[in-house]
Tab-separated table of C-alpha atoms in Angstrom:
chain	number	residue	atom	x	y	z
X	1	MET	CA	19.070	9.275	24.767
X	2	GLU	CA	17.154	11.099	27.366
X	3	ARG	CA	15.725	14.556	26.959
X	4	VAL	CA	14.732	16.729	30.180
X	5	PRO	CA	13.237	19.895	30.243
X	6	ALA	CA	14.841	23.160	29.395
X	7	ALA	CA	16.551	25.355	32.299
X	8	GLY	CA	17.584	28.790	32.406
X	9	ALA	CA	17.152	31.853	29.966
X	10	SER	CA	15.697	31.511	26.543
X	11	GLY	CA	18.262	31.520	23.489
X	12	MET	CA	17.552	35.338	22.702
X	13	ASP	CA	17.627	36.422	26.267
X	14	THR	CA	20.745	34.377	27.177
X	15	VAL	CA	22.522	36.411	24.161
X	16	GLU	CA	21.248	39.916	25.259
X	17	SER	CA	22.157	39.264	28.847
X	18	SER	CA	25.730	37.838	28.226
X	19	GLY	CA	26.813	40.946	26.337
X	20	GLU	CA	28.721	39.126	23.886
X	21	ARG	CA	28.627	39.390	20.151
X	22	VAL	CA	26.860	36.734	18.451
X	23	ARG	CA	28.921	34.489	15.856
X	24	VAL	CA	27.223	32.160	13.954
X	25	ARG	CA	28.323	29.998	10.750
X	26	PHE	CA	26.555	28.154	7.966
X	27	ALA	CA	28.883	25.216	6.963
X	28	PRO	CA	27.492	23.279	3.910
X	29	SER	CA	29.388	20.110	2.606
X	30	PRO	CA	29.710	20.772	-1.229
X	31	THR	CA	28.790	17.241	-2.300
X	32	GLY	CA	25.733	18.351	-4.014
X	33	TYR	CA	23.419	21.493	-4.605
X	34	LEU	CA	21.856	23.444	-1.581
X	35	HIS	CA	18.985	21.319	-0.057
X	36	VAL	CA	16.087	23.270	1.069
X	37	GLY	CA	16.866	21.958	4.631
X	38	GLY	CA	20.178	23.623	4.446
X	39	ALA	CA	18.790	26.945	3.213
X	40	ARG	CA	16.407	26.668	5.938
X	41	THR	CA	19.676	26.272	8.494
X	42	ALA	CA	21.465	29.117	6.710
X	43	LEU	CA	18.325	31.337	6.847
X	44	PHE	CA	17.919	30.552	10.638
X	45	ASN	CA	21.471	31.414	11.306
X	46	TRP	CA	21.379	34.681	9.123
X	47	LEU	CA	18.163	35.939	11.112
X	48	PHE	CA	19.857	35.104	14.199
X	49	ALA	CA	22.655	37.153	13.345
X	50	ARG	CA	20.948	40.113	11.937
X	51	ARG	CA	18.512	40.071	14.957
X	52	SER	CA	21.395	40.381	17.735
X	53	GLY	CA	23.715	42.396	15.341
X	54	GLY	CA	26.345	39.687	15.129
X	55	ALA	CA	28.305	38.222	12.500
X	56	PHE	CA	27.045	35.520	9.959
X	57	ILE	CA	30.301	33.395	8.746
X	58	LEU	CA	30.274	31.201	5.775
X	59	ARG	CA	32.393	28.158	6.018
X	60	VAL	CA	32.631	25.277	3.135
X	61	GLU	CA	33.398	22.127	4.734
X	62	ASP	CA	35.072	20.218	1.595
X	63	THR	CA	37.475	17.873	3.484
X	64	ASP	CA	35.984	14.792	1.636
X	65	ALA	CA	37.977	14.956	-1.357
X	66	ARG	CA	36.479	12.235	-3.168
X	67	ARG	CA	32.854	13.731	-2.910
X	68	SER	CA	33.445	17.479	-2.906
X	69	THR	CA	33.497	19.523	-6.024
X	70	ARG	CA	33.982	23.232	-6.705
X	71	GLU	CA	31.131	23.156	-9.093
X	72	ALA	CA	28.876	22.097	-6.173
X	73	ALA	CA	30.269	24.629	-3.920
X	74	ASP	CA	29.719	27.537	-6.551
X	75	ALA	CA	26.132	26.628	-7.112
X	76	ILE	CA	25.533	26.573	-3.195
X	77	LEU	CA	27.173	29.833	-2.838
X	78	ASP	CA	25.285	31.107	-5.933
X	79	SER	CA	21.811	30.028	-4.114
X	80	ILE	CA	22.592	31.801	-0.833
X	81	ARG	CA	23.202	34.852	-2.819
X	82	TRP	CA	20.108	34.412	-4.717
X	83	LEU	CA	18.121	33.999	-1.392
X	84	GLY	CA	19.564	37.457	-0.255
X	85	LEU	CA	21.608	36.052	2.578
X	86	ASP	CA	24.852	37.979	2.745
X	87	TRP	CA	27.782	36.834	4.717
X	88	ASP	CA	30.219	38.980	6.976
X	89	GLU	CA	33.140	36.598	6.955
X	90	GLY	CA	34.170	33.850	4.632
X	91	PRO	CA	33.781	31.915	2.515
X	92	PHE	CA	36.216	29.765	4.281
X	93	PHE	CA	37.170	26.474	2.714
X	94	GLN	CA	38.543	23.698	5.163
X	95	SER	CA	40.584	22.195	2.285
X	96	GLN	CA	42.634	25.232	2.485
X	97	ARG	CA	43.245	24.929	6.268
X	98	ALA	CA	44.763	21.722	6.630
X	99	THR	CA	48.009	23.017	8.610
X	100	ARG	CA	45.555	24.485	11.305
X	101	TYR	CA	43.877	20.910	11.916
X	102	GLU	CA	47.636	19.197	12.001
X	103	ARG	CA	48.791	22.024	14.208
X	104	ALA	CA	46.176	21.509	16.770
X	105	ALA	CA	46.286	17.647	16.550
X	106	ALA	CA	50.351	18.196	17.254
X	107	ARG	CA	49.273	20.324	20.362
X	108	LEU	CA	47.029	17.642	21.906
X	109	LEU	CA	49.665	15.130	21.270
X	110	GLU	CA	52.343	17.167	22.851
X	111	GLU	CA	49.973	18.014	25.733
X	112	GLY	CA	49.351	14.162	26.276
X	113	ARG	CA	45.498	14.844	25.625
X	114	ALA	CA	45.412	12.679	22.279
X	115	SER	CA	47.514	9.705	21.414
X	116	LEU	CA	48.497	7.740	18.071
X	117	SER	CA	46.088	4.844	17.555
X	118	GLU	CA	47.359	1.397	18.100
X	119	GLU	CA	45.432	0.047	15.044
X	120	ARG	CA	47.379	1.036	11.766
X	121	ARG	CA	44.935	1.175	8.945
X	122	GLY	CA	46.927	3.266	6.507
X	123	ALA	CA	50.282	5.017	6.050
X	124	ARG	CA	50.363	6.479	9.509
X	125	PRO	CA	48.697	6.083	12.694
X	126	ALA	CA	45.234	7.963	13.417
X	127	VAL	CA	45.425	10.617	16.133
X	128	ILE	CA	42.777	9.709	18.655
X	129	LEU	CA	41.379	11.173	21.652
X	130	ARG	CA	40.295	8.930	24.515
X	131	ALA	CA	36.699	9.972	25.686
X	132	PRO	CA	35.560	9.795	29.198
X	133	ALA	CA	33.273	7.032	30.004
X	134	GLY	CA	29.635	7.503	31.432
X	135	ARG	CA	27.120	9.996	30.184
X	136	ILE	CA	27.479	13.602	28.958
X	137	ALA	CA	24.953	16.246	28.989
X	138	VAL	CA	24.507	18.787	25.946
X	139	SER	CA	22.746	22.055	26.675
X	140	ASP	CA	20.494	22.991	23.733
X	141	LEU	CA	18.636	26.201	23.289
X	142	ILE	CA	15.653	24.468	21.491
X	143	HIS	CA	15.585	20.829	23.209
X	144	GLY	CA	16.854	21.749	26.695
X	145	SER	CA	19.146	19.279	28.417
X	146	VAL	CA	19.819	16.174	26.332
X	147	GLU	CA	21.928	13.423	27.784
X	148	PHE	CA	23.846	10.991	25.808
X	149	ASP	CA	25.490	7.679	26.680
X	150	LEU	CA	29.036	8.219	25.584
X	151	GLY	CA	29.634	4.514	25.124
X	152	ALA	CA	26.943	4.357	22.789
X	153	VAL	CA	27.525	7.217	20.785
X	154	LEU	CA	31.310	6.495	19.982
X	155	ALA	CA	30.109	2.982	19.338
X	156	GLY	CA	28.423	3.985	16.298
X	157	PRO	CA	27.184	1.673	13.564
X	158	PRO	CA	29.638	-0.802	12.468
X	159	GLY	CA	31.692	0.288	9.434
X	160	GLY	CA	30.748	3.991	10.518
X	161	LYS	CA	32.867	7.231	9.697
X	162	GLU	CA	34.959	6.983	13.024
X	163	GLY	CA	35.678	3.256	12.565
X	164	GLU	CA	36.705	3.646	8.818
X	165	ALA	CA	39.213	6.273	10.366
X	166	GLY	CA	41.103	3.901	12.301
X	167	GLY	CA	39.496	4.508	15.731
X	168	GLU	CA	39.397	2.307	18.828
X	169	ALA	CA	36.649	1.550	21.170
X	170	GLY	CA	36.007	4.453	23.541
X	171	THR	CA	37.854	6.884	21.542
X	172	ILE	CA	37.174	9.954	19.163
X	173	VAL	CA	39.320	9.907	15.884
X	174	LEU	CA	40.748	13.395	15.146
X	175	MET	CA	43.159	12.910	12.227
X	176	LYS	CA	42.585	10.092	10.037
X	177	SER	CA	45.361	7.806	9.088
X	178	ASP	CA	45.438	9.542	5.650
X	179	GLY	CA	46.215	12.574	7.368
X	180	THR	CA	43.014	14.359	7.080
X	181	PRO	CA	40.904	15.637	9.779
X	182	THR	CA	37.466	14.055	10.541
X	183	TYR	CA	34.341	16.246	10.320
X	184	ASN	CA	33.999	16.465	14.330
X	185	PHE	CA	37.873	17.706	14.783
X	186	ALA	CA	37.871	19.824	12.048
X	187	CYS	CA	34.582	21.524	12.903
X	188	ALA	CA	35.568	21.837	16.598
X	189	VAL	CA	38.849	23.458	15.628
X	190	ASP	CA	37.143	26.111	13.102
X	191	ASP	CA	34.369	27.048	15.419
X	192	ALA	CA	36.955	27.661	17.925
X	193	GLU	CA	39.540	29.623	15.696
X	194	MET	CA	36.437	31.666	14.331
X	195	GLY	CA	34.890	32.701	17.710
X	196	VAL	CA	31.674	30.813	17.015
X	197	THR	CA	29.380	31.521	19.919
X	198	HIS	CA	26.297	29.947	18.586
X	199	VAL	CA	26.005	26.459	16.643
X	200	ILE	CA	22.431	26.372	14.745
X	201	ARG	CA	22.001	23.450	12.614
X	202	GLY	CA	19.604	20.358	11.848
X	203	ASP	CA	18.507	17.906	14.382
X	204	ASP	CA	20.347	15.222	12.413
X	205	HIS	CA	23.714	16.668	13.837
X	206	LEU	CA	22.466	16.364	17.328
X	207	SER	CA	24.431	13.087	17.958
X	208	ASN	CA	27.697	14.788	16.962
X	209	ALA	CA	27.364	17.271	19.847
X	210	PRO	CA	28.600	15.035	22.401
X	211	LYS	CA	31.786	14.133	20.541
X	212	GLN	CA	32.356	17.981	19.740
X	213	VAL	CA	31.670	18.791	23.400
X	214	VAL	CA	34.417	16.345	24.359
X	215	ILE	CA	36.909	17.887	21.822
X	216	TYR	CA	36.044	21.338	22.850
X	217	GLU	CA	36.990	20.349	26.333
X	218	ALA	CA	40.380	18.806	25.015
X	219	LEU	CA	41.104	21.915	23.127
X	220	GLY	CA	40.470	23.752	26.429
X	221	ILE	CA	37.988	26.081	25.104
X	222	PRO	CA	34.074	26.339	26.178
X	223	PRO	CA	31.774	24.762	23.475
X	224	PRO	CA	29.387	27.141	21.824
X	225	ARG	CA	25.644	27.088	22.345
X	226	PHE	CA	24.009	24.499	20.447
X	227	ALA	CA	20.507	24.933	18.935
X	228	HIS	CA	19.169	21.893	16.866
X	229	VAL	CA	16.412	22.674	14.540
X	230	PRO	CA	13.525	20.152	13.664
X	231	LEU	CA	14.064	18.421	10.379
X	232	ILE	CA	11.848	18.742	7.306
X	233	LEU	CA	9.552	16.046	6.147
X	234	GLY	CA	7.568	15.681	3.230
X	235	PRO	CA	3.988	15.517	2.979
X	236	ASP	CA	4.021	11.752	3.553
X	237	GLY	CA	5.735	12.206	7.019
X	238	ARG	CA	9.053	10.909	5.607
X	239	ARG	CA	12.198	12.987	5.481
X	240	LEU	CA	12.337	15.363	2.391
X	241	SER	CA	13.965	13.745	-0.562
X	242	LYS	CA	13.706	13.896	-4.276
X	243	ARG	CA	10.929	11.614	-4.260
X	244	HIS	CA	8.729	14.649	-3.014
X	245	GLY	CA	9.735	16.327	-6.211
X	246	ALA	CA	12.085	19.494	-6.346
X	247	THR	CA	14.350	19.837	-3.016
X	248	SER	CA	17.046	21.954	-4.033
X	249	VAL	CA	16.960	25.929	-4.087
X	250	GLY	CA	18.335	25.741	-7.743
X	251	GLN	CA	15.427	23.781	-9.014
X	252	TYR	CA	12.702	26.298	-7.314
X	253	ARG	CA	14.874	29.219	-8.944
X	254	ASP	CA	14.559	27.257	-12.363
X	255	GLU	CA	10.871	26.650	-11.918
X	256	GLY	CA	10.449	30.415	-11.397
X	257	PHE	CA	9.874	31.026	-7.838
X	258	LEU	CA	10.744	34.481	-6.427
X	259	PRO	CA	13.491	34.222	-3.739
X	260	GLU	CA	11.536	36.209	-1.239
X	261	ALA	CA	8.561	33.642	-1.349
X	262	LEU	CA	10.940	30.805	-0.779
X	263	VAL	CA	12.892	32.616	2.186
X	264	ASN	CA	9.410	33.489	3.709
X	265	PHE	CA	8.236	29.593	3.458
X	266	LEU	CA	11.509	28.514	4.619
X	267	ALA	CA	11.255	30.632	7.656
X	268	LEU	CA	8.021	29.047	8.562
X	269	LEU	CA	9.264	25.616	8.463
X	270	GLY	CA	9.398	24.985	12.184
X	271	TRP	CA	9.347	28.514	13.511
X	272	SER	CA	6.490	31.023	13.675
X	273	PRO	CA	6.298	34.680	14.607
X	274	GLY	CA	3.575	33.820	17.263
X	275	ASP	CA	0.982	36.230	15.802
X	276	GLY	CA	-0.444	34.182	12.729
X	277	ARG	CA	1.471	36.110	10.088
X	278	GLU	CA	2.059	34.354	6.907
X	279	MET	CA	3.687	36.728	4.376
X	280	MET	CA	6.882	38.205	5.937
X	281	ASP	CA	9.734	39.844	4.074
X	282	LEU	CA	13.353	39.869	5.408
X	283	PRO	CA	13.132	42.998	7.465
X	284	ALA	CA	9.923	41.610	9.212
X	285	LEU	CA	11.493	38.217	9.831
X	286	ILE	CA	14.779	39.795	11.260
X	287	GLU	CA	12.604	41.758	13.666
X	288	ALA	CA	10.408	38.818	14.858
X	289	PHE	CA	13.120	36.018	14.886
X	290	SER	CA	13.930	34.178	17.912
X	291	LEU	CA	14.981	30.786	18.727
X	292	ASP	CA	12.259	30.823	21.474
X	293	ARG	CA	9.628	30.015	18.904
X	294	VAL	CA	11.415	27.341	17.055
X	295	SER	CA	9.522	23.936	17.231
X	296	THR	CA	10.976	20.809	18.416
X	297	LYS	CA	8.621	18.901	16.203
X	298	SER	CA	9.551	18.222	12.522
X	299	ALA	CA	8.150	20.691	9.994
X	300	VAL	CA	6.098	19.393	6.916
X	301	PHE	CA	7.081	20.819	3.303
X	302	ASP	CA	3.990	21.758	1.873
X	303	PRO	CA	4.477	22.498	-1.895
X	304	ARG	CA	1.071	23.978	-2.351
X	305	LYS	CA	1.567	26.366	0.459
X	306	LEU	CA	4.921	27.432	-1.315
X	307	ALA	CA	3.098	27.883	-4.675
X	308	TRP	CA	0.478	30.024	-3.037
X	309	LEU	CA	3.115	32.280	-1.280
X	310	ASN	CA	4.875	32.867	-4.431
X	311	MET	CA	1.694	33.696	-6.163
X	312	GLN	CA	0.875	36.333	-3.369
X	313	TYR	CA	4.399	37.935	-3.884
X	314	LEU	CA	4.017	37.733	-7.787
X	315	LYS	CA	0.684	39.806	-7.272
X	316	LYS	CA	2.522	42.474	-5.400
X	317	ARG	CA	4.905	43.023	-8.687
X	318	PRO	CA	3.544	45.335	-11.620
X	319	PRO	CA	2.929	43.547	-14.654
X	320	GLY	CA	5.578	45.173	-16.540
X	321	GLU	CA	8.455	43.894	-14.120
X	322	ILE	CA	6.598	40.384	-14.234
X	323	ALA	CA	6.799	40.379	-18.061
X	324	ARG	CA	10.639	41.349	-17.917
X	325	MET	CA	11.331	38.767	-15.166
X	326	GLY	CA	9.405	36.150	-17.339
X	327	THR	CA	11.124	36.746	-20.451
X	328	PRO	CA	14.051	34.404	-19.750
X	329	PHE	CA	11.637	31.680	-19.006
X	330	LEU	CA	9.650	32.078	-22.207
X	331	ILE	CA	12.952	32.030	-24.052
X	332	ALA	CA	13.970	28.658	-22.322
X	333	SER	CA	10.476	27.258	-23.240
X	334	GLY	CA	11.574	27.407	-26.804
X	335	VAL	CA	10.057	30.515	-27.883
X	336	PRO	CA	12.957	32.682	-30.139
X	337	ALA	CA	14.197	35.795	-28.195
X	338	GLU	CA	13.373	37.897	-31.398
X	339	ARG	CA	9.893	36.995	-31.358
X	340	ILE	CA	9.231	38.168	-27.666
X	341	ASP	CA	7.790	41.790	-27.498
X	342	VAL	CA	7.940	42.710	-23.718
X	343	GLU	CA	5.120	45.271	-23.951
X	344	ARG	CA	3.036	42.323	-25.459
X	345	LEU	CA	3.998	40.135	-22.818
X	346	GLU	CA	2.933	42.403	-20.372
X	347	ARG	CA	-0.781	42.441	-21.865
X	348	VAL	CA	-0.477	38.714	-21.635
X	349	VAL	CA	0.267	39.036	-17.883
X	350	ARG	CA	-2.430	40.992	-17.276
X	351	LEU	CA	-4.836	38.842	-19.418
X	352	LEU	CA	-3.674	35.736	-17.226
X	353	GLY	CA	-4.204	37.495	-13.993
X	354	GLU	CA	-3.779	34.789	-11.127
X	355	ARG	CA	-3.681	31.788	-13.469
X	356	PHE	CA	-0.071	31.184	-13.096
X	357	ARG	CA	2.147	30.550	-9.928
X	358	ASN	CA	5.585	30.908	-11.077
X	359	PHE	CA	7.554	32.152	-14.025
X	360	ARG	CA	7.567	28.549	-15.716
X	361	GLU	CA	3.726	28.386	-15.548
X	362	LEU	CA	3.485	31.928	-17.120
X	363	ALA	CA	6.068	30.848	-19.663
X	364	ASP	CA	3.912	27.477	-20.469
X	365	GLN	CA	0.723	29.430	-20.675
X	366	ALA	CA	2.292	32.611	-22.592
X	367	ARG	CA	4.362	30.491	-25.109
X	368	CYS	CA	0.948	30.565	-27.623
X	369	PHE	CA	1.108	34.148	-27.981
X	370	PHE	CA	4.447	34.234	-29.331
X	371	ASP	CA	5.302	30.879	-30.903
X	372	ASP	CA	4.407	29.795	-34.288
X	373	GLU	CA	3.937	26.329	-33.112
X	374	VAL	CA	1.112	25.592	-31.007
X	375	ARG	CA	1.711	22.624	-28.510
X	376	LEU	CA	-1.145	20.704	-28.081
X	377	ASP	CA	-2.333	19.008	-24.814
X	378	ASP	CA	-3.265	15.441	-25.580
X	379	ALA	CA	-6.080	15.300	-23.371
X	380	ALA	CA	-7.732	18.599	-24.824
X	381	VAL	CA	-7.234	17.267	-28.251
X	382	ALA	CA	-9.040	13.811	-27.521
X	383	ARG	CA	-11.853	15.628	-25.705
X	384	HIS	CA	-12.493	18.687	-28.033
X	385	LEU	CA	-11.005	18.083	-31.428
X	386	ARG	CA	-11.552	14.498	-32.285
X	387	ARG	CA	-15.336	14.863	-33.078
X	388	GLU	CA	-17.323	14.519	-36.237
X	389	GLY	CA	-17.510	17.880	-37.863
X	390	VAL	CA	-15.371	19.926	-35.842
X	391	ALA	CA	-12.757	20.501	-38.727
X	392	ALA	CA	-15.642	21.980	-40.907
X	393	MET	CA	-16.871	23.972	-38.025
X	394	LEU	CA	-13.598	25.719	-37.233
X	395	GLY	CA	-13.168	26.174	-41.031
X	396	ASP	CA	-16.510	28.164	-40.899
X	397	LEU	CA	-15.349	30.136	-37.891
X	398	ALA	CA	-12.241	31.175	-39.607
X	399	ALA	CA	-14.137	32.267	-42.478
X	400	ARG	CA	-16.355	34.512	-40.442
X	401	LEU	CA	-13.458	36.111	-38.240
X	402	GLU	CA	-11.483	36.686	-41.315
X	403	ARG	CA	-14.405	39.059	-42.427
X	404	VAL	CA	-14.892	40.561	-39.194
X	405	ALA	CA	-14.566	44.184	-39.669
X	406	GLU	CA	-12.836	44.988	-36.314
X	407	PHE	CA	-11.067	42.195	-34.844
X	408	ASP	CA	-11.545	43.281	-31.231
X	409	GLU	CA	-13.493	41.479	-28.298
X	410	ALA	CA	-17.045	42.665	-29.494
X	411	GLY	CA	-16.504	41.846	-33.019
X	412	ILE	CA	-15.215	38.327	-32.176
X	413	GLU	CA	-18.020	37.577	-30.004
X	414	ARG	CA	-20.211	38.410	-32.587
X	415	ALA	CA	-18.969	36.160	-35.088
X	416	VAL	CA	-18.776	33.161	-32.711
X	417	ARG	CA	-22.148	33.730	-31.280
X	418	GLY	CA	-23.531	33.847	-34.621
X	419	LEU	CA	-22.091	30.274	-35.307
X	420	VAL	CA	-23.505	28.931	-32.273
X	421	ALA	CA	-26.796	30.230	-33.271
X	422	GLU	CA	-26.684	28.908	-36.845
X	423	LEU	CA	-25.498	25.604	-35.560
X	424	LYS	CA	-28.191	25.465	-32.927
X	425	VAL	CA	-25.553	24.156	-30.452
X	426	LYS	CA	-24.321	25.023	-27.076
X	427	ALA	CA	-21.550	27.781	-26.929
X	428	GLY	CA	-18.935	25.499	-25.448
X	429	ALA	CA	-19.406	23.240	-28.530
X	430	VAL	CA	-17.805	25.951	-30.633
X	431	MET	CA	-15.591	27.755	-28.290
X	432	GLN	CA	-13.714	25.103	-26.597
X	433	PRO	CA	-12.567	23.487	-29.939
X	434	ALA	CA	-11.661	26.874	-31.046
X	435	ARG	CA	-9.824	27.442	-27.757
X	436	VAL	CA	-7.773	24.212	-28.209
X	437	ALA	CA	-6.973	24.522	-31.669
X	438	VAL	CA	-5.548	27.956	-31.429
X	439	THR	CA	-3.921	27.776	-27.813
X	440	GLY	CA	-3.302	24.056	-27.347
X	441	ARG	CA	-5.126	24.261	-24.090
X	442	ALA	CA	-8.479	23.612	-22.685
X	443	GLU	CA	-8.292	26.181	-19.929
X	444	THR	CA	-7.391	29.844	-20.796
X	445	PRO	CA	-8.685	33.313	-19.854
X	446	GLY	CA	-11.693	34.472	-21.891
X	447	LEU	CA	-11.799	33.232	-25.476
X	448	PHE	CA	-12.692	36.385	-27.000
X	449	GLU	CA	-9.836	38.387	-25.126
X	450	VAL	CA	-7.339	35.604	-25.970
X	451	LEU	CA	-8.174	35.740	-29.733
X	452	ALA	CA	-8.216	39.489	-29.717
X	453	LEU	CA	-4.582	39.600	-28.339
X	454	LEU	CA	-3.610	36.830	-30.659
X	455	GLY	CA	-4.460	38.858	-33.627
X	456	ARG	CA	-6.452	38.012	-36.792
X	457	GLU	CA	-3.664	36.537	-38.730
X	458	THR	CA	-2.719	34.017	-36.248
X	459	VAL	CA	-6.282	33.077	-35.188
X	460	VAL	CA	-7.429	32.402	-38.550
X	461	SER	CA	-4.260	30.576	-39.694
X	462	ARG	CA	-4.406	28.393	-36.570
X	463	LEU	CA	-8.266	27.351	-37.168
X	464	ARG	CA	-7.347	26.409	-40.420
X	465	ARG	CA	-4.490	24.137	-39.775
X	466	PRO	CA	-5.140	20.382	-40.143
X	467	LEU	CA	-6.315	18.701	-37.084
X	468	PRO	CA	-4.101	16.187	-35.337
């Protein structure tokens, strides 16, 4: 494959100068959950449509009956909604459009543009299209003009999809011998019937473009404009996969990330506004988006950057709203719903400040304020509780706190520092074991504030529990 410099107008300039109404589509295959790469593709299509006043079409490519499930399709649609990406038309399901592909194939056979395969591998011969020999150039709004050797493209790897469908050398299979359309044919027929003007998708589909161009020409329609966006890589430079951690939109929702933070993060994977901005909501992204600023280089998925962005968006929300949104995550962590007081959780949110980056982390740190059971961190226990004399010291502290007249931060601090002075030890020798015994963690906000919020009865009870 040879790539040559781009020529002509830019992506957005081309749209505005042509006067046509943009129509783009996001076409996921329901064989699994919505991957962040697919979500980024959906977002770029949506932004391009909204920026140009066009239409965003949702099409579910579920012709692979063995791998496609309705459950996966519903999960994908739910994830798109959660991200805030509304669609103008659809969702269309390819499995419900079989007659359209059959009709298109029959027309090509009647016109002599397609033929039946001589190789019969199923109940019926496949419908094939004989492709022209030589090289073909595909115009791409991101990569410029990309040239392909059709012979090499059609040959493909041994046992590839086209070969399995019953194709022959130098041909493109349109309808398989089982009567179902191939991906490239269904894709071209749908794009034609839906009036798709721009196909914005991942670089991994670039090799499909020359086949689809040949099919478009056979159908007698001009191909849409292509824009193949760079792939997303993990921090190690390899293609993003499960080995890098969470990769689906649903996983990030379940971990307690905000949709606006994930959208913001995805938009910056392979695209930039050009002015250094990092935090951009949907209206700002719509205003700034253009294919001109999409990079040709692969983007790197940095989970630390996503966590930072999410924390910035959390900081913009009032503590009361954070408490309400965090309640389901606290319940999911094992705290009975009847034990959760949202007003008290709001106080916990204020106390924690910037110590949590998503709702799951909030629930993990807030759990000790609502649950009778303290879940102890093994490392913290080993370091701070398994020392000689700690049990007796905590018992002494419990007795002092039980006698404090006012169980507030000032009264708690006097009791703790009085014990420190009496034992002639550093403050940490008392405070850290107390912190771990009461919260299960070695790192929390200020100890006196934490104990005051927990309350006298809870603190004294936990300090007197047998050590693990």
